[in-house]
Structures are given as C-alpha cells and as structure tokens.
C-alpha cells in the first residue's frame, strides 16, 4: 500500500500527543474532551484520534482522511480496541465552493487538524471544512486544535482565520516539558499547537 505523506507521524501531531499525556495538562484536556464529539482531519493512520478515544471520556471520535487511508485507520481502531471511534473518508476540496451549504453537515464539539496546513492551495478548503464541521448556531462552541509547522503555516493562513472570525491562542513552549532527547526531535520554536475558536471559551 502506497500511503504517501499520510503514512508518517508528523512532528506537530506527535507533539500534541505528548501534550495530551502531560500531567500538567491532563485536567485541562479531561474537561475539554469530556463527553464531546470529536473529528480529526487529515489523520493519516489516526494516532491523535485514537489516543483521544483511549485516554478521555469522549462521546465519539470520527477519524478522517482520503479514501486510501480508511482501511489503515479502521485496522488501527480495531487493534487499539477503540470503543467510540469510526473511520470516514473526507476530501476537503469538496468544501471549496464559497456558496456551499453546510447546514446539513454533521457538527462536532472539537476538531483536530494536526499538520493540515502544508499546501497553500488547501488553505481555503481547510478553513471551509472547519466551518462545515463546527457548530454555528450560537448554542454550542467548537474548539479547533491546530498543529502547525512554521515552515508551512505562513501569515496568509492566519489572516484567513481572522477574516473568518476565528481567534487563536498558542500553547506556550514551556508547556511541553520535553526531555533532552525529545528537544532534539522537536524544535518547538518551529512547531506549534494552537487552540482556535470563535467564542471566548477559555
């Protein structure tokens, strides 16, 4: 099977998983994910979504990527005995139309988008996918957890987020509590985990 870039674990996704397991952040994420519906975009083999399912008391996790990754995601869900997860195919480019109607789309409380910001031509489809999968009725707030590598996430993407009404907060570098070996692997000056939202939920 030729998996391409989705067959790798990208640095921001792996760093996010370290953060999930950090004792100093556990209570924050425990409250954030409690009985929430979660979707992971561009998951590749599904590491982050599977970890969220196994560690936190979620309502459901939908782990998505292009069709050729779905079998791999399903196998990993089964291997890890995930009780709340399912795999689905998702192609962001179907959300590329500015006039698309998102009212019938399934909405989620939390969207994981880790290392999804890597091609300029996908910036707008990604943001429209975030819009399609987020609550918009004012009664619920969707939190988007964005993992980025600075080399790819340029100012244009963040300008698009602001233009679409989003605010964001970056998890401080000191929050990761990395060992010396991990610091050699993860350059946190180039990798970031951001909490993205429209309403003030923090």
PDB file of C-alpha atoms in Angstrom:
ATOM      1  CA  UNK A   1       0.000   0.000   0.000  1.00  0.00           C
ATOM      2  CA  UNK A   2       1.362   3.412  -1.006  1.00  0.00           C
ATOM      3  CA  UNK A   3       0.438   5.791   1.805  1.00  0.00           C
ATOM      4  CA  UNK A   4       2.415   8.916   0.882  1.00  0.00           C
ATOM      5  CA  UNK A   5       2.704  11.707   3.438  1.00  0.00           C
ATOM      6  CA  UNK A   6      -0.231  10.382   5.476  1.00  0.00           C
ATOM      7  CA  UNK A   7       1.752   7.284   6.374  1.00  0.00           C
ATOM      8  CA  UNK A   8       4.124   9.318   8.542  1.00  0.00           C
ATOM      9  CA  UNK A   9       3.609  10.768  12.017  1.00  0.00           C
ATOM     10  CA  UNK A  10       4.293  14.459  11.521  1.00  0.00           C
ATOM     11  CA  UNK A  11       6.007  16.445  14.306  1.00  0.00           C
ATOM     12  CA  UNK A  12       3.038  18.595  15.397  1.00  0.00           C
ATOM     13  CA  UNK A  13       0.792  15.531  15.706  1.00  0.00           C
ATOM     14  CA  UNK A  14       3.360  13.706  17.813  1.00  0.00           C
ATOM     15  CA  UNK A  15       3.978  16.787  19.946  1.00  0.00           C
ATOM     16  CA  UNK A  16       0.220  17.139  20.531  1.00  0.00           C
ATOM     17  CA  UNK A  17       0.114  13.538  21.765  1.00  0.00           C
ATOM     18  CA  UNK A  18       2.919  14.335  24.225  1.00  0.00           C
ATOM     19  CA  UNK A  19       0.846  17.281  25.438  1.00  0.00           C
ATOM     20  CA  UNK A  20      -2.246  15.091  25.905  1.00  0.00           C
ATOM     21  CA  UNK A  21      -0.256  12.801  28.192  1.00  0.00           C
ATOM     22  CA  UNK A  22       1.431  15.599  30.147  1.00  0.00           C
ATOM     23  CA  UNK A  23       0.336  15.538  33.834  1.00  0.00           C
ATOM     24  CA  UNK A  24       0.192  19.334  33.941  1.00  0.00           C
ATOM     25  CA  UNK A  25      -2.295  19.440  31.046  1.00  0.00           C
ATOM     26  CA  UNK A  26      -4.323  16.317  31.800  1.00  0.00           C
ATOM     27  CA  UNK A  27      -7.081  18.046  33.765  1.00  0.00           C
ATOM     28  CA  UNK A  28      -7.478  20.709  31.053  1.00  0.00           C
ATOM     29  CA  UNK A  29      -7.908  18.133  28.303  1.00  0.00           C
ATOM     30  CA  UNK A  30     -10.007  15.870  30.506  1.00  0.00           C
ATOM     31  CA  UNK A  31     -12.522  18.687  30.923  1.00  0.00           C
ATOM     32  CA  UNK A  32     -12.251  19.778  27.282  1.00  0.00           C
ATOM     33  CA  UNK A  33     -12.938  16.320  25.822  1.00  0.00           C
ATOM     34  CA  UNK A  34     -15.455  15.080  28.406  1.00  0.00           C
ATOM     35  CA  UNK A  35     -18.492  13.664  26.561  1.00  0.00           C
ATOM     36  CA  UNK A  36     -17.603  15.676  23.453  1.00  0.00           C
ATOM     37  CA  UNK A  37     -17.925  14.756  19.802  1.00  0.00           C
ATOM     38  CA  UNK A  38     -14.540  14.898  18.064  1.00  0.00           C
ATOM     39  CA  UNK A  39     -13.393  14.796  14.448  1.00  0.00           C
ATOM     40  CA  UNK A  40      -9.801  14.521  13.274  1.00  0.00           C
ATOM     41  CA  UNK A  41      -8.970  15.877   9.821  1.00  0.00           C
ATOM     42  CA  UNK A  42      -6.111  14.529   7.712  1.00  0.00           C
ATOM     43  CA  UNK A  43      -5.338  11.900  10.328  1.00  0.00           C
ATOM     44  CA  UNK A  44      -3.176   9.540   8.247  1.00  0.00           C
ATOM     45  CA  UNK A  45      -3.018   6.441  10.450  1.00  0.00           C
ATOM     46  CA  UNK A  46      -5.172   8.015  13.178  1.00  0.00           C
ATOM     47  CA  UNK A  47      -2.714   8.391  16.071  1.00  0.00           C
ATOM     48  CA  UNK A  48      -4.208  11.507  17.699  1.00  0.00           C
ATOM     49  CA  UNK A  49      -7.843  10.468  17.367  1.00  0.00           C
ATOM     50  CA  UNK A  50      -7.110   7.006  18.745  1.00  0.00           C
ATOM     51  CA  UNK A  51      -5.220   8.467  21.716  1.00  0.00           C
ATOM     52  CA  UNK A  52      -8.107  10.835  22.482  1.00  0.00           C
ATOM     53  CA  UNK A  53     -10.516   7.874  22.422  1.00  0.00           C
ATOM     54  CA  UNK A  54      -8.339   5.790  24.737  1.00  0.00           C
ATOM     55  CA  UNK A  55      -7.437   8.470  27.284  1.00  0.00           C
ATOM     56  CA  UNK A  56     -10.562  10.633  27.604  1.00  0.00           C
ATOM     57  CA  UNK A  57     -14.249  10.054  28.213  1.00  0.00           C
ATOM     58  CA  UNK A  58     -15.434  11.216  24.796  1.00  0.00           C
ATOM     59  CA  UNK A  59     -18.833  10.720  23.244  1.00  0.00           C
ATOM     60  CA  UNK A  60     -17.456   9.886  19.783  1.00  0.00           C
ATOM     61  CA  UNK A  61     -14.393  10.300  17.567  1.00  0.00           C
ATOM     62  CA  UNK A  62     -14.546  10.381  13.770  1.00  0.00           C
ATOM     63  CA  UNK A  63     -11.083   9.844  12.265  1.00  0.00           C
ATOM     64  CA  UNK A  64     -10.841  11.028   8.668  1.00  0.00           C
ATOM     65  CA  UNK A  65      -8.525  11.216   5.698  1.00  0.00           C
ATOM     66  CA  UNK A  66      -8.667  10.470   1.987  1.00  0.00           C
ATOM     67  CA  UNK A  67     -10.282   7.186   0.938  1.00  0.00           C
ATOM     68  CA  UNK A  68      -6.972   5.314   0.533  1.00  0.00           C
ATOM     69  CA  UNK A  69      -6.243   5.747   4.271  1.00  0.00           C
ATOM     70  CA  UNK A  70      -9.588   4.496   5.597  1.00  0.00           C
ATOM     71  CA  UNK A  71      -8.640   0.793   5.724  1.00  0.00           C
ATOM     72  CA  UNK A  72      -5.482   1.634   7.702  1.00  0.00           C
ATOM     73  CA  UNK A  73      -7.431   3.821  10.135  1.00  0.00           C
ATOM     74  CA  UNK A  74     -10.061   1.097  10.629  1.00  0.00           C
ATOM     75  CA  UNK A  75      -7.363  -1.504  11.341  1.00  0.00           C
ATOM     76  CA  UNK A  76      -5.704   0.781  13.898  1.00  0.00           C
ATOM     77  CA  UNK A  77      -9.060   1.474  15.572  1.00  0.00           C
ATOM     78  CA  UNK A  78      -9.613  -2.281  15.895  1.00  0.00           C
ATOM     79  CA  UNK A  79      -6.062  -3.005  17.069  1.00  0.00           C
ATOM     80  CA  UNK A  80      -6.434  -0.457  19.850  1.00  0.00           C
ATOM     81  CA  UNK A  81      -9.943  -1.610  20.832  1.00  0.00           C
ATOM     82  CA  UNK A  82     -11.340   1.913  20.488  1.00  0.00           C
ATOM     83  CA  UNK A  83     -14.932   1.933  21.678  1.00  0.00           C
ATOM     84  CA  UNK A  84     -16.001   5.342  20.428  1.00  0.00           C
ATOM     85  CA  UNK A  85     -14.197   5.776  17.090  1.00  0.00           C
ATOM     86  CA  UNK A  86     -15.043   5.264  13.451  1.00  0.00           C
ATOM     87  CA  UNK A  87     -13.132   5.941  10.241  1.00  0.00           C
ATOM     88  CA  UNK A  88     -14.507   8.020   7.382  1.00  0.00           C
ATOM     89  CA  UNK A  89     -13.192   9.253   4.051  1.00  0.00           C
ATOM     90  CA  UNK A  90     -13.028  13.021   3.688  1.00  0.00           C
ATOM     91  CA  UNK A  91     -11.742  15.189   0.855  1.00  0.00           C
ATOM     92  CA  UNK A  92     -11.511  18.867   1.830  1.00  0.00           C
ATOM     93  CA  UNK A  93     -11.747  20.023  -1.781  1.00  0.00           C
ATOM     94  CA  UNK A  94     -15.483  19.263  -1.798  1.00  0.00           C
ATOM     95  CA  UNK A  95     -15.817  22.260   0.533  1.00  0.00           C
ATOM     96  CA  UNK A  96     -14.041  24.615  -1.848  1.00  0.00           C
ATOM     97  CA  UNK A  97     -17.147  26.437  -3.048  1.00  0.00           C
ATOM     98  CA  UNK A  98     -17.821  29.795  -1.423  1.00  0.00           C
ATOM     99  CA  UNK A  99     -21.570  29.201  -1.845  1.00  0.00           C
ATOM    100  CA  UNK A 100     -21.644  25.696  -0.331  1.00  0.00           C
ATOM    101  CA  UNK A 101     -24.460  24.993   2.131  1.00  0.00           C
ATOM    102  CA  UNK A 102     -23.040  23.477   5.333  1.00  0.00           C
ATOM    103  CA  UNK A 103     -26.327  23.385   7.271  1.00  0.00           C
ATOM    104  CA  UNK A 104     -26.803  19.622   6.861  1.00  0.00           C
ATOM    105  CA  UNK A 105     -23.227  18.696   7.756  1.00  0.00           C
ATOM    106  CA  UNK A 106     -22.565  16.746  10.943  1.00  0.00           C
ATOM    107  CA  UNK A 107     -21.165  19.181  13.526  1.00  0.00           C
ATOM    108  CA  UNK A 108     -18.551  18.476  16.185  1.00  0.00           C
ATOM    109  CA  UNK A 109     -17.531  19.932  19.527  1.00  0.00           C
ATOM    110  CA  UNK A 110     -13.813  19.551  18.846  1.00  0.00           C
ATOM    111  CA  UNK A 111     -11.917  19.465  15.549  1.00  0.00           C
ATOM    112  CA  UNK A 112      -8.345  18.163  15.433  1.00  0.00           C
ATOM    113  CA  UNK A 113      -6.313  19.452  12.490  1.00  0.00           C
ATOM    114  CA  UNK A 114      -2.700  18.455  13.089  1.00  0.00           C
ATOM    115  CA  UNK A 115      -0.206  19.240  10.321  1.00  0.00           C
ATOM    116  CA  UNK A 116      -3.042  20.015   7.910  1.00  0.00           C
ATOM    117  CA  UNK A 117      -1.590  23.411   6.957  1.00  0.00           C
ATOM    118  CA  UNK A 118       1.034  22.397   4.428  1.00  0.00           C
ATOM    119  CA  UNK A 119      -0.135  23.445   0.953  1.00  0.00           C
ATOM    120  CA  UNK A 120      -1.196  26.960   0.074  1.00  0.00           C
ATOM    121  CA  UNK A 121      -3.909  25.787  -2.332  1.00  0.00           C
ATOM    122  CA  UNK A 122      -5.567  23.880   0.539  1.00  0.00           C
ATOM    123  CA  UNK A 123      -5.797  26.846   2.937  1.00  0.00           C
ATOM    124  CA  UNK A 124      -9.276  27.913   1.820  1.00  0.00           C
ATOM    125  CA  UNK A 125     -10.688  24.350   1.507  1.00  0.00           C
ATOM    126  CA  UNK A 126      -9.343  23.602   5.005  1.00  0.00           C
ATOM    127  CA  UNK A 127     -10.935  26.685   6.540  1.00  0.00           C
ATOM    128  CA  UNK A 128     -14.246  25.914   4.809  1.00  0.00           C
ATOM    129  CA  UNK A 129     -14.029  22.356   6.122  1.00  0.00           C
ATOM    130  CA  UNK A 130     -13.534  23.771   9.631  1.00  0.00           C
ATOM    131  CA  UNK A 131     -16.609  25.930   9.070  1.00  0.00           C
ATOM    132  CA  UNK A 132     -18.618  22.957   7.787  1.00  0.00           C
ATOM    133  CA  UNK A 133     -17.806  20.793  10.799  1.00  0.00           C
ATOM    134  CA  UNK A 134     -18.162  23.460  13.512  1.00  0.00           C
ATOM    135  CA  UNK A 135     -21.266  24.458  15.443  1.00  0.00           C
ATOM    136  CA  UNK A 136     -22.621  27.764  14.176  1.00  0.00           C
ATOM    137  CA  UNK A 137     -25.965  28.203  15.951  1.00  0.00           C
ATOM    138  CA  UNK A 138     -24.562  30.054  18.963  1.00  0.00           C
ATOM    139  CA  UNK A 139     -25.719  27.396  21.444  1.00  0.00           C
ATOM    140  CA  UNK A 140     -22.519  25.361  21.237  1.00  0.00           C
ATOM    141  CA  UNK A 141     -18.916  26.371  20.702  1.00  0.00           C
ATOM    142  CA  UNK A 142     -16.491  24.306  18.656  1.00  0.00           C
ATOM    143  CA  UNK A 143     -12.840  24.262  19.675  1.00  0.00           C
ATOM    144  CA  UNK A 144     -10.304  23.580  16.916  1.00  0.00           C
ATOM    145  CA  UNK A 145      -6.918  22.207  17.914  1.00  0.00           C
ATOM    146  CA  UNK A 146      -4.461  23.136  15.202  1.00  0.00           C
ATOM    147  CA  UNK A 147      -0.956  21.687  14.958  1.00  0.00           C
ATOM    148  CA  UNK A 148       1.379  23.594  12.673  1.00  0.00           C
ATOM    149  CA  UNK A 149       4.936  23.670  11.433  1.00  0.00           C
ATOM    150  CA  UNK A 150       6.070  27.242  10.911  1.00  0.00           C
ATOM    151  CA  UNK A 151       7.692  26.454   7.582  1.00  0.00           C
ATOM    152  CA  UNK A 152       4.251  25.710   6.132  1.00  0.00           C
ATOM    153  CA  UNK A 153       1.838  27.871   8.131  1.00  0.00           C
ATOM    154  CA  UNK A 154       2.522  31.326   6.768  1.00  0.00           C
ATOM    155  CA  UNK A 155       0.804  34.608   7.533  1.00  0.00           C
ATOM    156  CA  UNK A 156      -1.741  34.113   4.756  1.00  0.00           C
ATOM    157  CA  UNK A 157      -3.345  31.195   6.583  1.00  0.00           C
ATOM    158  CA  UNK A 158      -3.629  33.076   9.865  1.00  0.00           C
ATOM    159  CA  UNK A 159      -5.040  36.102   8.041  1.00  0.00           C
ATOM    160  CA  UNK A 160      -7.712  33.821   6.572  1.00  0.00           C
ATOM    161  CA  UNK A 161      -8.552  32.522  10.045  1.00  0.00           C
ATOM    162  CA  UNK A 162      -9.022  36.069  11.359  1.00  0.00           C
ATOM    163  CA  UNK A 163     -11.067  37.079   8.296  1.00  0.00           C
ATOM    164  CA  UNK A 164     -13.398  34.169   9.052  1.00  0.00           C
ATOM    165  CA  UNK A 165     -13.928  35.297  12.644  1.00  0.00           C
ATOM    166  CA  UNK A 166     -11.502  32.992  14.435  1.00  0.00           C
ATOM    167  CA  UNK A 167      -9.305  33.776  17.407  1.00  0.00           C
ATOM    168  CA  UNK A 168      -6.397  31.630  18.484  1.00  0.00           C
ATOM    169  CA  UNK A 169      -4.070  31.014  21.400  1.00  0.00           C
ATOM    170  CA  UNK A 170      -0.759  29.209  21.123  1.00  0.00           C
ATOM    171  CA  UNK A 171       0.216  26.689  23.762  1.00  0.00           C
ATOM    172  CA  UNK A 172       3.414  28.133  25.308  1.00  0.00           C
ATOM    173  CA  UNK A 173       6.682  26.382  24.513  1.00  0.00           C
ATOM    174  CA  UNK A 174       7.314  25.681  28.183  1.00  0.00           C
ATOM    175  CA  UNK A 175       4.147  23.609  28.440  1.00  0.00           C
ATOM    176  CA  UNK A 176       5.594  20.545  26.730  1.00  0.00           C
ATOM    177  CA  UNK A 177       8.118  19.503  29.430  1.00  0.00           C
ATOM    178  CA  UNK A 178      10.305  17.668  26.928  1.00  0.00           C
ATOM    179  CA  UNK A 179      13.328  15.575  27.801  1.00  0.00           C
ATOM    180  CA  UNK A 180      16.690  16.435  26.246  1.00  0.00           C
ATOM    181  CA  UNK A 181      16.170  13.675  23.676  1.00  0.00           C
ATOM    182  CA  UNK A 182      12.715  14.977  22.808  1.00  0.00           C
ATOM    183  CA  UNK A 183      14.029  18.517  22.463  1.00  0.00           C
ATOM    184  CA  UNK A 184      16.450  17.263  19.847  1.00  0.00           C
ATOM    185  CA  UNK A 185      13.500  15.690  17.988  1.00  0.00           C
ATOM    186  CA  UNK A 186      11.025  18.553  18.358  1.00  0.00           C
ATOM    187  CA  UNK A 187      12.082  22.131  17.674  1.00  0.00           C
ATOM    188  CA  UNK A 188       9.223  23.883  19.480  1.00  0.00           C
ATOM    189  CA  UNK A 189      10.301  27.199  18.001  1.00  0.00           C
ATOM    190  CA  UNK A 190       9.113  25.821  14.629  1.00  0.00           C
ATOM    191  CA  UNK A 191       6.203  23.662  15.800  1.00  0.00           C
ATOM    192  CA  UNK A 192       3.073  24.984  17.451  1.00  0.00           C
ATOM    193  CA  UNK A 193      -0.174  23.736  18.972  1.00  0.00           C
ATOM    194  CA  UNK A 194      -2.944  26.341  18.796  1.00  0.00           C
ATOM    195  CA  UNK A 195      -6.428  26.488  20.293  1.00  0.00           C
ATOM    196  CA  UNK A 196      -8.699  28.110  17.710  1.00  0.00           C
ATOM    197  CA  UNK A 197     -12.223  29.322  18.461  1.00  0.00           C
ATOM    198  CA  UNK A 198     -14.849  31.944  17.624  1.00  0.00           C
ATOM    199  CA  UNK A 199     -16.448  32.462  21.023  1.00  0.00           C
ATOM    200  CA  UNK A 200     -14.452  33.084  24.177  1.00  0.00           C
ATOM    201  CA  UNK A 201     -14.444  29.583  25.658  1.00  0.00           C
ATOM    202  CA  UNK A 202     -11.214  29.773  27.685  1.00  0.00           C
TER     203      UNK A 202
END
